[in-house]
PDB file of C-alpha atoms in Angstrom:
ATOM      1  CA  MET B   4      -8.415  54.465 101.236  1.00 51.00           C
ATOM      2  CA  ALA B   5     -10.249  51.441 100.422  1.00 54.00           C
ATOM      3  CA  GLY B   6     -10.040  52.118  96.690  1.00 55.00           C
ATOM      4  CA  GLN B   7      -5.756  52.556  97.330  1.00 64.00           C
ATOM      5  CA  GLY B   8      -5.562  49.288  99.257  1.00 67.00           C
ATOM      6  CA  LYS B   9      -7.060  47.669  95.880  1.00 75.00           C
ATOM      7  CA  GLY B  10      -4.935  49.677  93.526  1.00 78.00           C
ATOM      8  CA  TYR B  11      -1.635  48.916  95.654  1.00 82.00           C
ATOM      9  CA  LEU B  12      -2.579  45.254  95.764  1.00 82.00           C
ATOM     10  CA  ALA B  13      -3.456  45.162  92.395  1.00 81.00           C
ATOM     11  CA  GLY B  14       0.091  46.848  91.618  1.00 83.00           C
ATOM     12  CA  LEU B  15       1.716  44.050  93.931  1.00 84.00           C
ATOM     13  CA  LEU B  16       0.701  41.314  92.510  1.00 86.00           C
ATOM     14  CA  ARG B  17       1.309  42.471  88.515  1.00 88.00           C
ATOM     15  CA  THR B  18       5.009  42.982  89.986  1.00 89.00           C
ATOM     16  CA  ALA B  19       5.046  39.532  91.873  1.00 86.00           C
ATOM     17  CA  SER B  20       3.440  37.651  88.536  1.00 87.00           C
ATOM     18  CA  SER B  21       6.013  39.688  86.014  1.00 86.00           C
ATOM     19  CA  PHE B  22       8.944  38.495  88.432  1.00 81.00           C
ATOM     20  CA  LEU B  23       7.748  34.663  88.569  1.00 82.00           C
ATOM     21  CA  LEU B  24       7.391  35.216  84.938  1.00 80.00           C
ATOM     22  CA  ILE B  25      11.243  36.432  84.732  1.00 80.00           C
ATOM     23  CA  ILE B  26      12.188  33.613  87.156  1.00 78.00           C
ATOM     24  CA  LEU B  27      10.845  31.339  85.005  1.00 74.00           C
ATOM     25  CA  LEU B  28      12.569  32.002  81.454  1.00 70.00           C
ATOM     26  CA  ALA B  29      15.426  32.364  83.006  1.00 68.00           C
ATOM     27  CA  ALA B  30      15.423  28.750  83.889  1.00 65.00           C
ATOM     28  CA  CYS B  31      15.155  27.804  80.631  1.00 64.00           C
ATOM     29  CA  ASP B  32      18.335  26.713  78.873  1.00 62.00           C
ATOM     30  CA  PRO B  33      18.661  28.914  75.552  1.00 61.00           C
ATOM     31  CA  GLY B  34      21.957  26.676  74.902  1.00 72.00           C
ATOM     32  CA  MET B  35      21.343  24.418  72.095  1.00 77.00           C
ATOM     33  CA  SER B  36      24.395  22.141  72.417  1.00 80.00           C
ATOM     34  CA  ASP B  37      22.595  18.844  72.982  1.00 82.00           C
ATOM     35  CA  LEU B  38      20.778  19.671  69.734  1.00 85.00           C
ATOM     36  CA  GLU B  39      24.243  20.442  68.080  1.00 86.00           C
ATOM     37  CA  VAL B  40      25.744  17.513  68.948  1.00 88.00           C
ATOM     38  CA  TYR B  41      22.851  15.277  67.770  1.00 89.00           C
ATOM     39  CA  VAL B  42      23.104  16.894  64.460  1.00 89.00           C
ATOM     40  CA  ALA B  43      27.093  16.191  64.044  1.00 89.00           C
ATOM     41  CA  GLU B  44      25.912  12.482  64.813  1.00 89.00           C
ATOM     42  CA  VAL B  45      23.695  12.236  62.342  1.00 87.00           C
ATOM     43  CA  LYS B  46      26.143  13.645  59.965  1.00 86.00           C
ATOM     44  CA  ALA B  47      28.994  11.492  61.030  1.00 86.00           C
ATOM     45  CA  ARG B  48      27.378   8.416  60.153  1.00 86.00           C
ATOM     46  CA  LYS B  49      28.061   6.706  57.057  1.00 82.00           C
ATOM     47  CA  SER B  50      25.476   6.579  54.379  1.00 79.00           C
ATOM     48  CA  ASN B  51      23.670   3.826  52.554  1.00 80.00           C
ATOM     49  CA  ASP B  52      23.328   3.811  49.012  1.00 81.00           C
ATOM     50  CA  ILE B  53      19.685   3.719  47.829  1.00 84.00           C
ATOM     51  CA  GLU B  54      18.731   0.705  45.631  1.00 87.00           C
ATOM     52  CA  PRO B  55      17.637   1.562  42.165  1.00 88.00           C
ATOM     53  CA  ILE B  56      14.364   1.205  41.079  1.00 89.00           C
ATOM     54  CA  PRO B  57      13.154  -1.873  39.528  1.00 89.00           C
ATOM     55  CA  GLU B  58      12.649  -1.655  35.877  1.00 91.00           C
ATOM     56  CA  ILE B  59       8.987  -2.440  35.250  1.00 90.00           C
ATOM     57  CA  GLN B  60       8.769  -5.069  32.481  1.00 90.00           C
ATOM     58  CA  PRO B  61       6.547  -4.355  29.358  1.00 90.00           C
ATOM     59  CA  PHE B  62       3.337  -6.272  29.044  1.00 89.00           C
ATOM     60  CA  THR B  63       2.574  -8.707  27.280  1.00 89.00           C
ATOM     61  CA  PRO B  64      -1.286  -9.656  26.024  1.00 88.00           C
ATOM     62  CA  TYR B  65      -2.671 -12.891  25.824  1.00 85.00           C
ATOM     63  CA  ILE B  66      -4.200 -13.902  23.257  1.00 84.00           C
ATOM     64  CA  TYR B  67      -7.178 -16.267  24.003  1.00 76.00           C
ATOM     65  CA  ASP B  68      -7.472 -19.067  21.368  1.00 80.00           C
ATOM     66  CA  PRO B  69     -10.936 -21.040  22.203  1.00 76.00           C
ATOM     67  CA  ALA B  70     -10.203 -23.514  20.062  1.00 79.00           C
ATOM     68  CA  ASP B  71     -12.601 -26.697  21.174  1.00 77.00           C
ATOM     69  CA  ARG B  72     -12.700 -24.872  24.748  1.00 78.00           C
ATOM     70  CA  ARG B  73     -16.017 -23.808  26.100  1.00 75.00           C
ATOM     71  CA  ASP B  74     -16.806 -20.108  26.454  1.00 75.00           C
ATOM     72  CA  PRO B  75     -15.376 -18.719  29.895  1.00 76.00           C
ATOM     73  CA  PHE B  76     -18.188 -16.116  30.186  1.00 78.00           C
ATOM     74  CA  LEU B  77     -21.010 -18.680  30.324  1.00 73.00           C
ATOM     75  CA  PRO B  78     -21.809 -20.818  33.616  1.00 76.00           C
ATOM     76  CA  LEU B  79     -20.762 -23.930  33.597  1.00 72.00           C
ATOM     77  CA  GLU B  80     -23.993 -25.882  33.448  1.00 66.00           C
ATOM     78  CA  LEU B  81     -24.980 -23.986  30.154  1.00 59.00           C
ATOM     79  CA  ALA B  82     -22.273 -24.651  27.958  1.00 57.00           C
ATOM     80  CA  LEU B  83     -22.309 -28.178  28.618  1.00 59.00           C
ATOM     81  CA  LYS B  84     -26.307 -28.129  28.245  1.00 61.00           C
ATOM     82  CA  GLY B  85     -25.656 -26.276  24.797  1.00 55.00           C
ATOM     83  CA  PRO B  86     -28.182 -23.931  23.741  1.00 55.00           C
ATOM     84  CA  PRO B  87     -30.887 -22.619  26.538  1.00 52.00           C
ATOM     85  CA  MET B  88     -34.065 -24.408  26.175  1.00 56.00           C
ATOM     86  CA  VAL B  89     -37.335 -22.389  26.887  1.00 50.00           C
ATOM     87  CA  THR B  90     -38.834 -24.457  29.497  1.00 56.00           C
ATOM     88  CA  SER B  91     -42.121 -22.568  29.565  1.00 62.00           C
ATOM     89  CA  GLY B  92     -44.582 -20.485  27.301  1.00 79.00           C
ATOM     90  CA  ILE B  93     -44.717 -18.035  30.014  1.00 84.00           C
ATOM     91  CA  ARG B  94     -43.699 -14.384  28.736  1.00 87.00           C
ATOM     92  CA  PRO B  95     -44.339 -10.432  29.777  1.00 87.00           C
ATOM     93  CA  ASP B  96     -46.570  -8.858  28.032  1.00 86.00           C
ATOM     94  CA  THR B  97     -44.356  -5.974  26.928  1.00 86.00           C
ATOM     95  CA  ASN B  98     -46.578  -4.569  24.115  1.00 90.00           C
ATOM     96  CA  ARG B  99     -48.941  -3.189  26.843  1.00 90.00           C
ATOM     97  CA  ASN B 100     -48.727   0.024  28.580  1.00 92.00           C
ATOM     98  CA  ARG B 101     -46.848   0.588  31.571  1.00 92.00           C
ATOM     99  CA  GLU B 102     -48.635   1.719  34.521  1.00 92.00           C
ATOM    100  CA  PRO B 103     -47.210   3.963  37.237  1.00 93.00           C
ATOM    101  CA  LEU B 104     -46.053   1.670  40.229  1.00 93.00           C
ATOM    102  CA  GLU B 105     -44.040  -0.134  37.593  1.00 92.00           C
ATOM    103  CA  GLU B 106     -41.442   2.393  37.707  1.00 92.00           C
ATOM    104  CA  PHE B 107     -40.498   1.235  41.247  1.00 93.00           C
ATOM    105  CA  PRO B 108     -39.125  -2.146  42.791  1.00 92.00           C
ATOM    106  CA  LEU B 109     -41.570  -4.034  44.345  1.00 91.00           C
ATOM    107  CA  ASP B 110     -39.789  -3.547  47.920  1.00 91.00           C
ATOM    108  CA  ALA B 111     -40.054   0.309  47.145  1.00 92.00           C
ATOM    109  CA  LEU B 112     -43.888   0.021  47.173  1.00 93.00           C
ATOM    110  CA  ARG B 113     -45.399   0.369  50.315  1.00 93.00           C
ATOM    111  CA  MET B 114     -49.606  -0.530  51.219  1.00 94.00           C
ATOM    112  CA  VAL B 115     -51.018   2.205  53.807  1.00 94.00           C
ATOM    113  CA  GLY B 116     -54.386   0.305  53.432  1.00 92.00           C
ATOM    114  CA  THR B 117     -57.295  -0.610  51.316  1.00 92.00           C
ATOM    115  CA  LEU B 118     -60.727   0.968  50.076  1.00 91.00           C
ATOM    116  CA  GLN B 119     -63.861  -0.868  49.361  1.00 90.00           C
ATOM    117  CA  ALA B 120     -66.534   0.921  46.605  1.00 89.00           C
ATOM    118  CA  GLN B 121     -69.211  -0.627  44.921  1.00 90.00           C
ATOM    119  CA  ASN B 122     -68.417  -4.080  46.126  1.00 89.00           C
ATOM    120  CA  THR B 123     -64.736  -3.659  44.494  1.00 91.00           C
ATOM    121  CA  MET B 124     -61.456  -3.768  46.731  1.00 92.00           C
ATOM    122  CA  PHE B 125     -59.153  -0.888  46.096  1.00 94.00           C
ATOM    123  CA  ALA B 126     -55.357  -0.984  47.550  1.00 94.00           C
ATOM    124  CA  LEU B 127     -53.601   1.926  48.250  1.00 94.00           C
ATOM    125  CA  ILE B 128     -50.199   1.735  47.795  1.00 94.00           C
ATOM    126  CA  ARG B 129     -47.520   4.374  48.344  1.00 94.00           C
ATOM    127  CA  GLY B 130     -44.786   4.457  45.459  1.00 91.00           C
ATOM    128  CA  GLY B 131     -41.058   5.330  45.961  1.00 88.00           C
ATOM    129  CA  ASP B 132     -41.942   9.053  44.644  1.00 90.00           C
ATOM    130  CA  GLY B 133     -44.178   9.135  47.973  1.00 91.00           C
ATOM    131  CA  ILE B 134     -47.424   9.395  45.723  1.00 92.00           C
ATOM    132  CA  VAL B 135     -50.458   7.207  46.951  1.00 94.00           C
ATOM    133  CA  HIS B 136     -51.854   5.090  44.375  1.00 94.00           C
ATOM    134  CA  ARG B 137     -55.215   3.303  44.078  1.00 94.00           C
ATOM    135  CA  VAL B 138     -54.715  -0.396  42.617  1.00 94.00           C
ATOM    136  CA  THR B 139     -57.265  -3.154  42.196  1.00 94.00           C
ATOM    137  CA  ILE B 140     -56.942  -7.000  40.948  1.00 94.00           C
ATOM    138  CA  GLY B 141     -55.446  -7.068  37.509  1.00 94.00           C
ATOM    139  CA  ASN B 142     -53.476  -3.889  38.030  1.00 95.00           C
ATOM    140  CA  TYR B 143     -49.129  -4.031  37.537  1.00 95.00           C
ATOM    141  CA  VAL B 144     -46.597  -2.964  40.164  1.00 95.00           C
ATOM    142  CA  GLY B 145     -42.851  -3.348  40.567  1.00 92.00           C
ATOM    143  CA  ARG B 146     -40.442  -3.716  37.755  1.00 91.00           C
ATOM    144  CA  GLN B 147     -40.662  -7.478  37.486  1.00 92.00           C
ATOM    145  CA  PHE B 148     -44.089  -7.166  35.561  1.00 92.00           C
ATOM    146  CA  GLY B 149     -45.925  -7.875  38.561  1.00 93.00           C
ATOM    147  CA  LYS B 150     -49.950  -8.600  38.558  1.00 94.00           C
ATOM    148  CA  ILE B 151     -51.797  -8.093  41.503  1.00 94.00           C
ATOM    149  CA  LEU B 152     -53.930 -11.519  42.253  1.00 94.00           C
ATOM    150  CA  GLY B 153     -55.556 -10.459  44.950  1.00 94.00           C
ATOM    151  CA  ILE B 154     -56.382  -7.915  47.943  1.00 94.00           C
ATOM    152  CA  SER B 155     -57.447  -8.434  51.514  1.00 92.00           C
ATOM    153  CA  GLU B 156     -57.031  -5.868  54.792  1.00 91.00           C
ATOM    154  CA  GLN B 157     -53.823  -6.916  55.106  1.00 93.00           C
ATOM    155  CA  LYS B 158     -52.162  -7.977  52.360  1.00 93.00           C
ATOM    156  CA  VAL B 159     -51.800  -7.246  48.494  1.00 94.00           C
ATOM    157  CA  GLU B 160     -50.728 -10.956  46.384  1.00 95.00           C
ATOM    158  CA  VAL B 161     -48.596 -10.437  43.532  1.00 95.00           C
ATOM    159  CA  VAL B 162     -47.187 -12.711  41.103  1.00 95.00           C
ATOM    160  CA  GLU B 163     -44.298 -11.717  38.891  1.00 94.00           C
ATOM    161  CA  ILE B 164     -42.862 -12.686  36.125  1.00 92.00           C
ATOM    162  CA  VAL B 165     -38.790 -13.268  36.184  1.00 90.00           C
ATOM    163  CA  PRO B 166     -36.312 -14.671  34.295  1.00 88.00           C
ATOM    164  CA  ASP B 167     -35.367 -18.266  35.227  1.00 84.00           C
ATOM    165  CA  GLY B 168     -31.658 -18.321  34.181  1.00 80.00           C
ATOM    166  CA  PHE B 169     -31.900 -20.313  31.187  1.00 79.00           C
ATOM    167  CA  GLY B 170     -33.528 -17.992  28.441  1.00 80.00           C
ATOM    168  CA  GLY B 171     -36.976 -18.363  29.844  1.00 85.00           C
ATOM    169  CA  TYR B 172     -39.096 -17.260  32.228  1.00 89.00           C
ATOM    170  CA  MET B 173     -41.335 -18.294  35.448  1.00 90.00           C
ATOM    171  CA  GLU B 174     -43.996 -17.180  37.886  1.00 91.00           C
ATOM    172  CA  GLN B 175     -42.709 -16.047  40.902  1.00 92.00           C
ATOM    173  CA  PRO B 176     -45.434 -15.202  44.108  1.00 94.00           C
ATOM    174  CA  ASN B 177     -44.899 -12.239  45.999  1.00 93.00           C
ATOM    175  CA  HIS B 178     -46.871  -9.643  48.221  1.00 93.00           C
ATOM    176  CA  LEU B 179     -47.228  -6.306  49.911  1.00 92.00           C
ATOM    177  CA  THR B 180     -48.238  -6.289  53.463  1.00 91.00           C
ATOM    178  CA  LEU B 181     -50.071  -3.369  55.199  1.00 88.00           C
ATOM    179  CA  ILE B 182     -47.654  -1.214  57.172  1.00 83.00           C
ATOM    180  CA  ASP B 183     -48.464  -0.177  60.516  1.00 69.00           C
TER     181      ASP B 183
END
C-alpha cells in the first residue's frame, strides 16, 4: 500500500506541474502588435542622405635637399663638432677567440659560488643556457668584452669595453654578485 501512495503522489505532482506550465504559457501574450507598431513607425521616418566618402588626396613625396643644412640623422652635438674624434686608445680585442660566457649579456649571468684550487680562486657562473662555468681572473664574460679583474667570495669584478658615443670606446666597471 505504501508503494501505491508514492505513485499516486508522483502522478498528482506531475499533473499539477503540467497544469502550472499550461497556465504560465497561456499568460504570455502571443500577439506582436506592439512590435508591428514600432516597425511601422521606423519605416515612416524620413531617411537622411548618407554623406559621400571623402576623396583621398594623392600622396606627394617630399624631396629633402640638404644644401647647407646639417644631417638630420646625426645628433646635434656631433653635427656641430664635425667628424667624431676618438677620445682614447681603448679598443676591444676582436682577433681573439670568444669564450662561452660572451654569448650572453652580463645581466643574464649569475654567480653561484666560488672554488679555490692550487691557490687560484675560481668563480662559478651560470650562463643564460643554465650551464655552470668555472672562470678565473683574465677570462671574458658578457657581450661587451667584459674581462674579469678580481674574484672574491661574494663578487666578481668585471671591466667592460663599451662604445663612448663618439666613435671610440671606454672602460666601464661592473660586477656579478653571488645569488642567495
